[in-house]
PDB file of C-alpha atoms and ligand atoms in Angstrom:
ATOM      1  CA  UNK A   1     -85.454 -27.903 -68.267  1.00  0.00           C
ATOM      2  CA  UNK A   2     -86.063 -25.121 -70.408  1.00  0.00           C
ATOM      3  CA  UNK A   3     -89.071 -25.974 -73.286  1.00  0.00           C
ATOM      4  CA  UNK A   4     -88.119 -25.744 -76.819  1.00  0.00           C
ATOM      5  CA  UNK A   5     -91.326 -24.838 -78.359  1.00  0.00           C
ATOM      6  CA  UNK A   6     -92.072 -28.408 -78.735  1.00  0.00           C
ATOM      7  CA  UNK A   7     -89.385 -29.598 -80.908  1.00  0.00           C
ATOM      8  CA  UNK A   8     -90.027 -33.592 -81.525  1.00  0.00           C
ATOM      9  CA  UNK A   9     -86.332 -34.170 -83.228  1.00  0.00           C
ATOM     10  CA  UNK A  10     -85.775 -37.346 -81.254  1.00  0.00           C
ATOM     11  CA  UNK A  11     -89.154 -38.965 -82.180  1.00  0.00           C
ATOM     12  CA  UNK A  12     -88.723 -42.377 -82.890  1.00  0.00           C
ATOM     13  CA  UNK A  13     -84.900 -42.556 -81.156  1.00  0.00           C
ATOM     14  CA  UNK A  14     -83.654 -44.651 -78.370  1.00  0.00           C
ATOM     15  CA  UNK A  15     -81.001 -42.608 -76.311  1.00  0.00           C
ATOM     16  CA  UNK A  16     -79.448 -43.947 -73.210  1.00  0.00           C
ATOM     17  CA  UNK A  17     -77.901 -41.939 -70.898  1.00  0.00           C
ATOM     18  CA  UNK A  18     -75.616 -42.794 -67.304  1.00  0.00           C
ATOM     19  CA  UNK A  19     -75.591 -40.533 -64.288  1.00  0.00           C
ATOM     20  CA  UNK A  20     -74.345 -40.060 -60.907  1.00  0.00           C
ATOM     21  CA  UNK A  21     -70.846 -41.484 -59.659  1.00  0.00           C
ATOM     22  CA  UNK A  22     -70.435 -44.894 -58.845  1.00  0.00           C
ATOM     23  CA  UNK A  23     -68.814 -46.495 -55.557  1.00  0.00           C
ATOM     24  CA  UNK A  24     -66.490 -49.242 -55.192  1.00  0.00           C
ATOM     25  CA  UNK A  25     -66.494 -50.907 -51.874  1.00  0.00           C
ATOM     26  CA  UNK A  26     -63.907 -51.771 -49.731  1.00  0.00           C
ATOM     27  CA  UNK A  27     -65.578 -53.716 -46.987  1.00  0.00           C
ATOM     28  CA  UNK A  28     -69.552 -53.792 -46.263  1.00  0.00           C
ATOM     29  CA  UNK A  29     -69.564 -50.524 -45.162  1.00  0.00           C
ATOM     30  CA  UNK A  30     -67.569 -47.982 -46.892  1.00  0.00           C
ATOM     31  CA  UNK A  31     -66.509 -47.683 -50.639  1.00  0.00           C
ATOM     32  CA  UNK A  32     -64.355 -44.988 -52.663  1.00  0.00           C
ATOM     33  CA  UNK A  33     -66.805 -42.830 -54.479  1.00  0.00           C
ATOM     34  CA  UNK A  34     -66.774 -39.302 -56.501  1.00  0.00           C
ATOM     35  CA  UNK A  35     -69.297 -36.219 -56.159  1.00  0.00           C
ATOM     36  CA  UNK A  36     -71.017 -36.418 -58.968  1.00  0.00           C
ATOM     37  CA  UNK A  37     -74.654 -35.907 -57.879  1.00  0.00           C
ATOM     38  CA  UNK A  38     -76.495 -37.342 -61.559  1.00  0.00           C
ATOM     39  CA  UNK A  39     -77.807 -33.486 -62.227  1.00  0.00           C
ATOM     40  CA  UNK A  40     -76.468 -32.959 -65.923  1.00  0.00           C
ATOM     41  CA  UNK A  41     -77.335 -36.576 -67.087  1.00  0.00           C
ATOM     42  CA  UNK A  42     -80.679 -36.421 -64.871  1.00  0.00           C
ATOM     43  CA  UNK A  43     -80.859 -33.048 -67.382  1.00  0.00           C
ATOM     44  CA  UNK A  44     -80.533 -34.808 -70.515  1.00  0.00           C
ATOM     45  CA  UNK A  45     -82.511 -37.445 -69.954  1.00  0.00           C
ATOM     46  CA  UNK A  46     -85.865 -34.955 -69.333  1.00  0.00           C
ATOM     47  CA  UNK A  47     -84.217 -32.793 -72.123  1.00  0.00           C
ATOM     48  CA  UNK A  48     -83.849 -35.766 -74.557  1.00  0.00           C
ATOM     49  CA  UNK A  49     -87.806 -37.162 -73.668  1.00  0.00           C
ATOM     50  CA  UNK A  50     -88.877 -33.870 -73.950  1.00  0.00           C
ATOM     51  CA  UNK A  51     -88.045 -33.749 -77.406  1.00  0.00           C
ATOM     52  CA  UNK A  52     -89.694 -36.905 -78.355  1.00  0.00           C
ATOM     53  CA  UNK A  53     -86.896 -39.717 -77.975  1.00  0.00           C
ATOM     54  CA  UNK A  54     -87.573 -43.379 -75.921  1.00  0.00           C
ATOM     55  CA  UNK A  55     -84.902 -42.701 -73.437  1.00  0.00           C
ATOM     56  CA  UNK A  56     -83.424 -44.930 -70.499  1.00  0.00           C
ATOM     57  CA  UNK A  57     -81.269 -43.070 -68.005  1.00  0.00           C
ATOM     58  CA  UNK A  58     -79.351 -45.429 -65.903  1.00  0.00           C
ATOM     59  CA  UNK A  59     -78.507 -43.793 -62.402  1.00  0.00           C
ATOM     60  CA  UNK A  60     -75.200 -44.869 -60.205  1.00  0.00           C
ATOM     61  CA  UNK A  61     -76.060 -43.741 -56.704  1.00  0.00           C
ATOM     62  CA  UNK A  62     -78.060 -40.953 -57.703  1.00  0.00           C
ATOM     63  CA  UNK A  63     -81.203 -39.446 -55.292  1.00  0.00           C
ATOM     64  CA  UNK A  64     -83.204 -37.375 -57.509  1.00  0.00           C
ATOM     65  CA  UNK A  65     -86.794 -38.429 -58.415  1.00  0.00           C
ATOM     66  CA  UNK A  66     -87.310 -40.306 -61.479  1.00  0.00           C
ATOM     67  CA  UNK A  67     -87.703 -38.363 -64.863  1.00  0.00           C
ATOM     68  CA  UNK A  68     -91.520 -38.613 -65.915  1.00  0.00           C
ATOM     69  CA  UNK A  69     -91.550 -41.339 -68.608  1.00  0.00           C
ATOM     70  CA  UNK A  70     -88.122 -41.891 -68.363  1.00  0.00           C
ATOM     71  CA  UNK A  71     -87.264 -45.965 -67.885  1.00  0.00           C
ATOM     72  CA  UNK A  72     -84.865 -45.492 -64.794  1.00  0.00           C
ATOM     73  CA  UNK A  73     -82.563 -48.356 -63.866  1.00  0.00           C
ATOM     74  CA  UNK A  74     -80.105 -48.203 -60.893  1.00  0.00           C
ATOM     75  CA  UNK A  75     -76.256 -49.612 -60.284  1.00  0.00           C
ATOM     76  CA  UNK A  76     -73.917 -49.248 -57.936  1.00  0.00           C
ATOM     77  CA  UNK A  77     -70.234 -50.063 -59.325  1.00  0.00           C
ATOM     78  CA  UNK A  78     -68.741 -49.057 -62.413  1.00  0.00           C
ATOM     79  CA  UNK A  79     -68.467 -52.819 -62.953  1.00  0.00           C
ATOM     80  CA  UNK A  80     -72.664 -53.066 -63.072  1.00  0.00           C
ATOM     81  CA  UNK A  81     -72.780 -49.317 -64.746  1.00  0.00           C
ATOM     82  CA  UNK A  82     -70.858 -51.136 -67.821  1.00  0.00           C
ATOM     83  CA  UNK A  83     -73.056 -54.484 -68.051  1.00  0.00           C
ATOM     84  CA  UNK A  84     -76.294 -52.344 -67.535  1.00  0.00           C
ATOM     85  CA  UNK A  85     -75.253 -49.862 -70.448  1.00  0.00           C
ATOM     86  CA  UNK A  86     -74.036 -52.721 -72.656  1.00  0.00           C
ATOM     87  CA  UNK A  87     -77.449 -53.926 -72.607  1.00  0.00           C
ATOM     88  CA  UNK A  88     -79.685 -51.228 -72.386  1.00  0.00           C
ATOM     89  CA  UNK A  89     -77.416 -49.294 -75.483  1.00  0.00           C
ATOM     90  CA  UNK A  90     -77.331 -52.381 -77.415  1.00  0.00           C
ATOM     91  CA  UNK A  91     -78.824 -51.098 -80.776  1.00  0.00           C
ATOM     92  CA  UNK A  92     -79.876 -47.588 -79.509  1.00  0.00           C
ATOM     93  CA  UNK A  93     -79.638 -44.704 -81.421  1.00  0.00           C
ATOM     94  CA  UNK A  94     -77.554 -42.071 -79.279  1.00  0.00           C
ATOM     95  CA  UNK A  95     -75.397 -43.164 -76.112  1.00  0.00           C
ATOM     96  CA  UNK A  96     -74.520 -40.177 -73.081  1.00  0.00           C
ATOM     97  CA  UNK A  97     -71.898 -40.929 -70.482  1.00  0.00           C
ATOM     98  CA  UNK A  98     -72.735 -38.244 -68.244  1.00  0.00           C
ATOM     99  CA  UNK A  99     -72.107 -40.436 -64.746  1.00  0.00           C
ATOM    100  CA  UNK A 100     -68.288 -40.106 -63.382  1.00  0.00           C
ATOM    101  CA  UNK A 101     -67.201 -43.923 -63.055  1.00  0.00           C
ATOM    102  CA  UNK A 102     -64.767 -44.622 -60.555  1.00  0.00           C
ATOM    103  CA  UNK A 103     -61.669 -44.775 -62.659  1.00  0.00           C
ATOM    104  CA  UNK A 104     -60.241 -47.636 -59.538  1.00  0.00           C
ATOM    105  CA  UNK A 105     -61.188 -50.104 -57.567  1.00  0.00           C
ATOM    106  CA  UNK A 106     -60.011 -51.757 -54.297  1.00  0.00           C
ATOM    107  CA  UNK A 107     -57.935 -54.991 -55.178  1.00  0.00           C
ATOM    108  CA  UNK A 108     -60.174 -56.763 -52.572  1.00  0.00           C
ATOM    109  CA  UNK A 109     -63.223 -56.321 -51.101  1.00  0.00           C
ATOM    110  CA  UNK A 110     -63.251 -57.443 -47.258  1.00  0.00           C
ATOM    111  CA  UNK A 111     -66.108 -59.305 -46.521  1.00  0.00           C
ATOM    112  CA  UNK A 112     -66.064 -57.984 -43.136  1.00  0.00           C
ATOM    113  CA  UNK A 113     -65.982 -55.059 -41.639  1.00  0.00           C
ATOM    114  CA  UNK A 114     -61.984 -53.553 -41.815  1.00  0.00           C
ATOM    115  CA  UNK A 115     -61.100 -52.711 -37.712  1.00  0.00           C
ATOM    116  CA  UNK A 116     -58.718 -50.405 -36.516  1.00  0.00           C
ATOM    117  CA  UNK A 117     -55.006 -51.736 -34.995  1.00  0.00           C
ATOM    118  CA  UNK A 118     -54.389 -50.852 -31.675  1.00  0.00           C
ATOM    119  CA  UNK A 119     -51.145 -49.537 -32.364  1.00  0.00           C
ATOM    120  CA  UNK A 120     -52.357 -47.117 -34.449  1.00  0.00           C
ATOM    121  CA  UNK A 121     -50.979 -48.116 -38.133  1.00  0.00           C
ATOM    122  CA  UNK A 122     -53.357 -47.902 -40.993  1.00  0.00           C
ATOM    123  CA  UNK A 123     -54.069 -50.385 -43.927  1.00  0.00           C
ATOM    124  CA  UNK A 124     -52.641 -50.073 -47.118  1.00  0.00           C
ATOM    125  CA  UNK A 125     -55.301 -50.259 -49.890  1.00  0.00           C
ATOM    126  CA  UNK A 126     -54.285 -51.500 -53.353  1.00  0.00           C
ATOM    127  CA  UNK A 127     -56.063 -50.614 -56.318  1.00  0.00           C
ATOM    128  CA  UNK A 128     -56.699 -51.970 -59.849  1.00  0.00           C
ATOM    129  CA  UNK A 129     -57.934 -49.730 -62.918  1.00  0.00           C
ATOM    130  CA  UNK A 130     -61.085 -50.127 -63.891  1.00  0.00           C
ATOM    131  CA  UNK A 131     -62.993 -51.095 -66.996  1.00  0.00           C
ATOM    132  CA  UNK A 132     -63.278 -47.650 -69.519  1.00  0.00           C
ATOM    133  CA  UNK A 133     -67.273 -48.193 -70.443  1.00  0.00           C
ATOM    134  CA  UNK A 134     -67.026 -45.487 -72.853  1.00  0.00           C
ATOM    135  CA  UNK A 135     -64.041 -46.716 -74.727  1.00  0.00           C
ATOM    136  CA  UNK A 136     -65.713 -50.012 -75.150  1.00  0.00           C
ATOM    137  CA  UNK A 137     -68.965 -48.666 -76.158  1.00  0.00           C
ATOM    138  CA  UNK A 138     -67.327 -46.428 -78.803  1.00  0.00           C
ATOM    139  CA  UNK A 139     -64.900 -49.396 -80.248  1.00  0.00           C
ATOM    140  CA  UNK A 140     -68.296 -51.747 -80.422  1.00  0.00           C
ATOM    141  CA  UNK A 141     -71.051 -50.073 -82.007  1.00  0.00           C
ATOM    142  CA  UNK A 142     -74.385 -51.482 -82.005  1.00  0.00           C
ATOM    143  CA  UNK A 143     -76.340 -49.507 -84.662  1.00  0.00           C
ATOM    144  CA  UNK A 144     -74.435 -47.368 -87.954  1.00  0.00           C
ATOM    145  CA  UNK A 145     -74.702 -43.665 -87.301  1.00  0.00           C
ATOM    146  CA  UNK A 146     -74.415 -44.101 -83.468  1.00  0.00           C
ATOM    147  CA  UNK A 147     -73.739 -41.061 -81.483  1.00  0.00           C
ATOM    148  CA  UNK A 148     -71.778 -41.439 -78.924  1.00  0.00           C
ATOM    149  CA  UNK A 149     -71.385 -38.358 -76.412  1.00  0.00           C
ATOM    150  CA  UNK A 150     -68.479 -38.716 -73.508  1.00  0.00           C
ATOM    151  CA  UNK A 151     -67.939 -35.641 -70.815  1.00  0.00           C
ATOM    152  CA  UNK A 152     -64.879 -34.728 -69.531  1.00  0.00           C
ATOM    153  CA  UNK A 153     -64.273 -32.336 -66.339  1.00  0.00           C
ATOM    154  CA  UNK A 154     -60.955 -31.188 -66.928  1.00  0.00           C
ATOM    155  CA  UNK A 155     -58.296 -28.421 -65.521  1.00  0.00           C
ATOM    156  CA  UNK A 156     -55.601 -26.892 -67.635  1.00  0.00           C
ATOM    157  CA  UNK A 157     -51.900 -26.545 -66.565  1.00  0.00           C
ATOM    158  CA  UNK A 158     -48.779 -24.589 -67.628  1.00  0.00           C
ATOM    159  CA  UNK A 159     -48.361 -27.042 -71.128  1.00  0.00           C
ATOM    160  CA  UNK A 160     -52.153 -27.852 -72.175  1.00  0.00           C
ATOM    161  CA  UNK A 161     -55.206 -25.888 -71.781  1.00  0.00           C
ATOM    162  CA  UNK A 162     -58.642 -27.431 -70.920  1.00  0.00           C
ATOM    163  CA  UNK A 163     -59.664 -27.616 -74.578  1.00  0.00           C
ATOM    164  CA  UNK A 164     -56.134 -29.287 -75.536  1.00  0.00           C
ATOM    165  CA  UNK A 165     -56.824 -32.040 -73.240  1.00  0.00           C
ATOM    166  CA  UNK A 166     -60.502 -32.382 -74.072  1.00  0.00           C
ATOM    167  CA  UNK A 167     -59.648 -32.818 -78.052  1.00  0.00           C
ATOM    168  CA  UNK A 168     -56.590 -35.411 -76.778  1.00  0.00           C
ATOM    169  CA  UNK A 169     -59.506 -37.238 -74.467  1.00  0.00           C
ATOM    170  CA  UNK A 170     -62.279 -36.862 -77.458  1.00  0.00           C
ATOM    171  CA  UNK A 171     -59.803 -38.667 -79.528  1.00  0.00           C
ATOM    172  CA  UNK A 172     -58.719 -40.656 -77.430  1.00  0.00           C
ATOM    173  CA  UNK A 173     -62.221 -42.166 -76.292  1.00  0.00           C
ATOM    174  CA  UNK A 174     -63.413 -42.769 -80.214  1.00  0.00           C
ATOM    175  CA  UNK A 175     -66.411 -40.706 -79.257  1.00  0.00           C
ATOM    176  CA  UNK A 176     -68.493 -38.101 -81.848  1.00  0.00           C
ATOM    177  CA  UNK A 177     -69.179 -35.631 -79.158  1.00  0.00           C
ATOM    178  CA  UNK A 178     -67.470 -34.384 -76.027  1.00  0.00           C
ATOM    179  CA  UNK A 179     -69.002 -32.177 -73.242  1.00  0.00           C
ATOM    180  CA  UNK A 180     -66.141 -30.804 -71.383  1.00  0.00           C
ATOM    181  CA  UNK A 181     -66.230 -28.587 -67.606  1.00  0.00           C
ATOM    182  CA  UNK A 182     -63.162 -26.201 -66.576  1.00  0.00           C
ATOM    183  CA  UNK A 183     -63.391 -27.447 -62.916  1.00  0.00           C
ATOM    184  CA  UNK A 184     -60.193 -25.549 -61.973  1.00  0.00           C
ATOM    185  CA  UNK A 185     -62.159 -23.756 -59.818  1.00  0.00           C
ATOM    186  CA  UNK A 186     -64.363 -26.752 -58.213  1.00  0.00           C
ATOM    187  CA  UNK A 187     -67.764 -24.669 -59.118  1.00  0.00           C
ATOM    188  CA  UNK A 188     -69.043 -27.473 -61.179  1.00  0.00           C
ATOM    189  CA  UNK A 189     -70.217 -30.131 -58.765  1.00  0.00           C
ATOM    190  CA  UNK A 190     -73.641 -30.097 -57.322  1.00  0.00           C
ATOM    191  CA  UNK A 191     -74.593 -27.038 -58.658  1.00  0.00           C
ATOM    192  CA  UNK A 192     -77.517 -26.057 -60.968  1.00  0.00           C
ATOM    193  CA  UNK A 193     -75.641 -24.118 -63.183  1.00  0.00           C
ATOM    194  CA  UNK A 194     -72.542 -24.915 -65.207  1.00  0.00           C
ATOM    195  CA  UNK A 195     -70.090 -23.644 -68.099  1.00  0.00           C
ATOM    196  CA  UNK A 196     -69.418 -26.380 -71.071  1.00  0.00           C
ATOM    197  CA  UNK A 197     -68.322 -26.347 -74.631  1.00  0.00           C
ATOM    198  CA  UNK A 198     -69.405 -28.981 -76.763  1.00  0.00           C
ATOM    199  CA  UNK A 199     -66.882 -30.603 -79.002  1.00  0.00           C
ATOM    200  CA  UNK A 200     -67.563 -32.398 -82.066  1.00  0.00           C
ATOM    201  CA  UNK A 201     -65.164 -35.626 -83.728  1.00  0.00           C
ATOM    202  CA  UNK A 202     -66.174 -33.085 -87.360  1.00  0.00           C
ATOM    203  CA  UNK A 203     -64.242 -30.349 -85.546  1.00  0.00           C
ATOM    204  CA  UNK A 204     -67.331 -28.028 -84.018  1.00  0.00           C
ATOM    205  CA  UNK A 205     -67.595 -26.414 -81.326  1.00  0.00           C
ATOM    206  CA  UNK A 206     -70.038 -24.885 -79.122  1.00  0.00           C
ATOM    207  CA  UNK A 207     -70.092 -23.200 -76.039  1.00  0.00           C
ATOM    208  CA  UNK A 208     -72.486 -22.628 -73.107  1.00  0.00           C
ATOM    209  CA  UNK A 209     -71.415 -19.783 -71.269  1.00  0.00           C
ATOM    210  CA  UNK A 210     -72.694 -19.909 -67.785  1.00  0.00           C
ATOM    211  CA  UNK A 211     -75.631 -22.273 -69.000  1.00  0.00           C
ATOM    212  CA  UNK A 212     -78.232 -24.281 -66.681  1.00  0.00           C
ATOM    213  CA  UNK A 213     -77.731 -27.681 -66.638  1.00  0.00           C
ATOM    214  CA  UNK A 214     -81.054 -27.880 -68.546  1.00  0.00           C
ATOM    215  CA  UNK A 215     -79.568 -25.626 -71.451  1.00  0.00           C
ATOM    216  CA  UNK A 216     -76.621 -27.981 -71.567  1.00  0.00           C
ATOM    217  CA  UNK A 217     -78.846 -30.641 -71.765  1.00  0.00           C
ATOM    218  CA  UNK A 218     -80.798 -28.830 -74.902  1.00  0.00           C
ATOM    219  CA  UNK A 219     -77.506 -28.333 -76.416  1.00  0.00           C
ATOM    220  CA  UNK A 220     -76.031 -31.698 -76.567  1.00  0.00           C
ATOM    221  CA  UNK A 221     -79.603 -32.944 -78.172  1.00  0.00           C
ATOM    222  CA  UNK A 222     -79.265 -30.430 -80.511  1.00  0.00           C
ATOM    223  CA  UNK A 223     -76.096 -32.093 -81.660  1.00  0.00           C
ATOM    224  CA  UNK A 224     -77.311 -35.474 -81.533  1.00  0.00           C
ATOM    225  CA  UNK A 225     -80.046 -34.378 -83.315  1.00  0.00           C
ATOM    226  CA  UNK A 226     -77.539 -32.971 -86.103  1.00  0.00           C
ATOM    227  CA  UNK A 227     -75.376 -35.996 -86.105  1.00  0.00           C
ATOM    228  CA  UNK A 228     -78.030 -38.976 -85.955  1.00  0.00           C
ATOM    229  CA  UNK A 229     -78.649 -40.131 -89.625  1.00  0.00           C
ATOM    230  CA  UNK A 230     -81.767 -39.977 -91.312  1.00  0.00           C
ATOM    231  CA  UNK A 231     -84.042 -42.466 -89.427  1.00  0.00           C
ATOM    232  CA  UNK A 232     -85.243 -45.211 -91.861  1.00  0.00           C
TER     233      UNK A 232
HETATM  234  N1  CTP B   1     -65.704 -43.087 -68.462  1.00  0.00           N
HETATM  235  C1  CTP B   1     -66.097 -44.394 -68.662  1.00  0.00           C
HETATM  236  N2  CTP B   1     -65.507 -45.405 -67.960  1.00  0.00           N
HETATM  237  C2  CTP B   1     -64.520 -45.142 -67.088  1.00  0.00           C
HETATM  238  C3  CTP B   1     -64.094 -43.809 -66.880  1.00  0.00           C
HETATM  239  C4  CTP B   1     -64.715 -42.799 -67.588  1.00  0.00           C
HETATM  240  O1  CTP B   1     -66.991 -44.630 -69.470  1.00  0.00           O
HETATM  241  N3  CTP B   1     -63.969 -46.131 -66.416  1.00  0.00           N
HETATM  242  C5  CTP B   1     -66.360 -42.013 -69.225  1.00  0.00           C
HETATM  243  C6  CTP B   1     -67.040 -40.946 -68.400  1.00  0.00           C
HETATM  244  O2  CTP B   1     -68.391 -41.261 -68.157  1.00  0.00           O
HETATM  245  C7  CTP B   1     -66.920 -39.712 -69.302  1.00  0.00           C
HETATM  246  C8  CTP B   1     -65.643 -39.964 -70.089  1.00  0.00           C
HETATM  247  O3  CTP B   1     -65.370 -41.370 -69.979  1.00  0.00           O
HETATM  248  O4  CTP B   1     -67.972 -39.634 -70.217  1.00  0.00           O
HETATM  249  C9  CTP B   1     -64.459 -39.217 -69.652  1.00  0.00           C
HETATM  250  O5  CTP B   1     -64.232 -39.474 -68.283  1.00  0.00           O
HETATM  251  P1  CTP B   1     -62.867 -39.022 -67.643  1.00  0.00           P
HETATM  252  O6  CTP B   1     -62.857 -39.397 -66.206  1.00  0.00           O
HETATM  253  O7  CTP B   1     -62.630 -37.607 -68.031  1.00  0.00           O
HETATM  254  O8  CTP B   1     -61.859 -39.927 -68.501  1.00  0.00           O
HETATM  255  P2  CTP B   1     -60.737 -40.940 -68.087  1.00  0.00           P
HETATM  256  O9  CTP B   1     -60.471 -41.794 -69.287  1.00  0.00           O
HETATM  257  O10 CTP B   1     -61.098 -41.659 -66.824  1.00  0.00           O
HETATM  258  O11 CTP B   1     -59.481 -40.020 -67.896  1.00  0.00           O
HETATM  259  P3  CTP B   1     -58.866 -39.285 -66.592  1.00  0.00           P
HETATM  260  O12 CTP B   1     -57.584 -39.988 -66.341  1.00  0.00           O
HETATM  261  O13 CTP B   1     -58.689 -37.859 -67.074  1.00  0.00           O
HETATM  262  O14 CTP B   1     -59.840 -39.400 -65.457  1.00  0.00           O
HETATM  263 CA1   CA B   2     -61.682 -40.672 -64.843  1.00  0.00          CA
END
C-alpha cells in the first residue's frame, strides 16, 4: 500500500470492510464458490488503518495474512458474511463491500457425501437467491452520514456500457459510492493490479487507470474521507 505522507483523515472512524468470496456448500465436501481472492478489500483495510481509522475487515475464505492492527474476523457463507457485518457495522462510520457473495445457494445441503450413479446420470442441483447484504445494509443505517461503498465487476454489451450498468447497480443498491471493474477481459481477478472508476450517489467520478490495488484502496478513502460528516 502506497504511504500518503501520513495523512490521519480517518482518526477517530470505525470502517468495516468484507473480502474474499464466500462458498455455499452442497454436501460436506464441495460448495459453489467465486474467485475472488480478498486482495482489494485486504487493500483497503491496510489503506483505511493506515490513515488512522479503527477498522475491522471481515474475510470470507480469504488466505492472506492478517492486516497489522486490523481486527480480522472470518466466515464462510454469504449467510454468516451478512450476520457478521450486521454486527460488526452496527453504528460504524464507513461500510466497504469489497468480498463477492455468492449471489445462490444450493436448495439443500446433503449431509452426506453426494455419490455418483452407476448409470452415469448426474444430479440436478436447485438453487435459491441469496440474501443482498449490501442492499440491507444501505436500507438500515446505523449511524447519520454513513458511507456506504458497494463494488461492482461488470462487462458492457451491445445496449449498456460498463458505466451504464454501474450507475443502474449504484442506484439500485442505495449505496453513496460504487467501485466498479470492466472484467470483459477476465484481467481483474487475482491480480495485483487493477483498473476502477469510482462513482459517487452526488454524481462524481473518478478513475484509476491501471492503478495497484493499494492506489484503489487510497482512492476510495479519499472519498470516504470527503463524504463522512464532520466527526462530533
Ligand atoms: N453484494 C451483497 N450481497 C449479495 C450480492 C452482492 O452485499 N448477495 C454486494 C457485493 O459485495 C458488491 C455489490 O453488492 O459490493 C455488488 O455486487 P454484484 O454481484 O455486482 O451485485 P448483484 O446485486 O449481485 O448483481 P449481479 O446480478 O450483477 O451479480
Ligand atoms: Ca452478484
Amino acid at each position: 500500500v502506497i504511504a500518503r505522507g501520513g495523512v490521519r483523515d480517518l482518526a477517530g472512524r470505525h470502517v468495516v470492510v468484507s473480502a474474499g468470496g464466500t462458498r455455499e456448500y452442497l454436501d460436506p465436501v464441495r460448495f459453489l464458490g467465486n474467485r475472488s481472492s480478498g486482495l482489494q478489500g485486504y487493500a483497503i483495510a491496510r489503506a483505511a488503518a493506515s490513515r488512522g481509522a479503527e477498522v475491522t475487515l471481515v474475510g470470507a475464505n480469504v488466505s492472506l495474512p492478517d492486516p497489522a492492527g486490523v481486527k480480522v474476523l472470518s466466515v464462510s457463507t454469504t449467510s454468516e458474511l451478512r450476520d457478521a457485518m450486521i454486527s460488526a457495522s452496527a453504528g460504524a462510520d464507513a461500510i466497504v463491500m469489497a468480498a463477492a457473495p455468492a449471489d445462490f445457494r444450493p436448495l439443500h445441503l446433503f449431509e452426506a457425501k453426494i455419490k455418483k450413479s452407476s448409470d452415469g446420470s448426474a444430479p440436478v442441483i436447485d438453487l435459491m437467491q441469496n440474501p443482498d447484504i449490501l442492499l440491507e445494509l444501505s436500507s438500515n443505517r446505523t449511524k447519520d452520514g454513513q458511507v456506504i461503498v458497494g463494488f461492482a465487476a461488470e462487462t458492457g454489451d451491445a445496449h449498456f456500457s460498463v458505466l451504464d450498468y454501474a450507475r443502474k447497480k449504484l442506484d439500485r443498491k442505495g449505496v453513496d459510492l460504487l467501485v466498479v471493474n470492466d472484467v470483459s477481459d477476465g484481467k481483474v481477478f487475482g491480480k495485483a493490479d487493477n483498473e476502477a472508476v469510482v462513482l459517487g450517489r452526488d454524481g462524481s467520478s473518478v478513475d484509476v487507470p491501471r492503478a495497484s490495488k493499494g492506489e484503489v484502496a487510497h482512492v476510495v478513502c479519499d472519498e470516504i474521507a470527503r463524504l463522512l460528516p464532520l466527526s462530533e
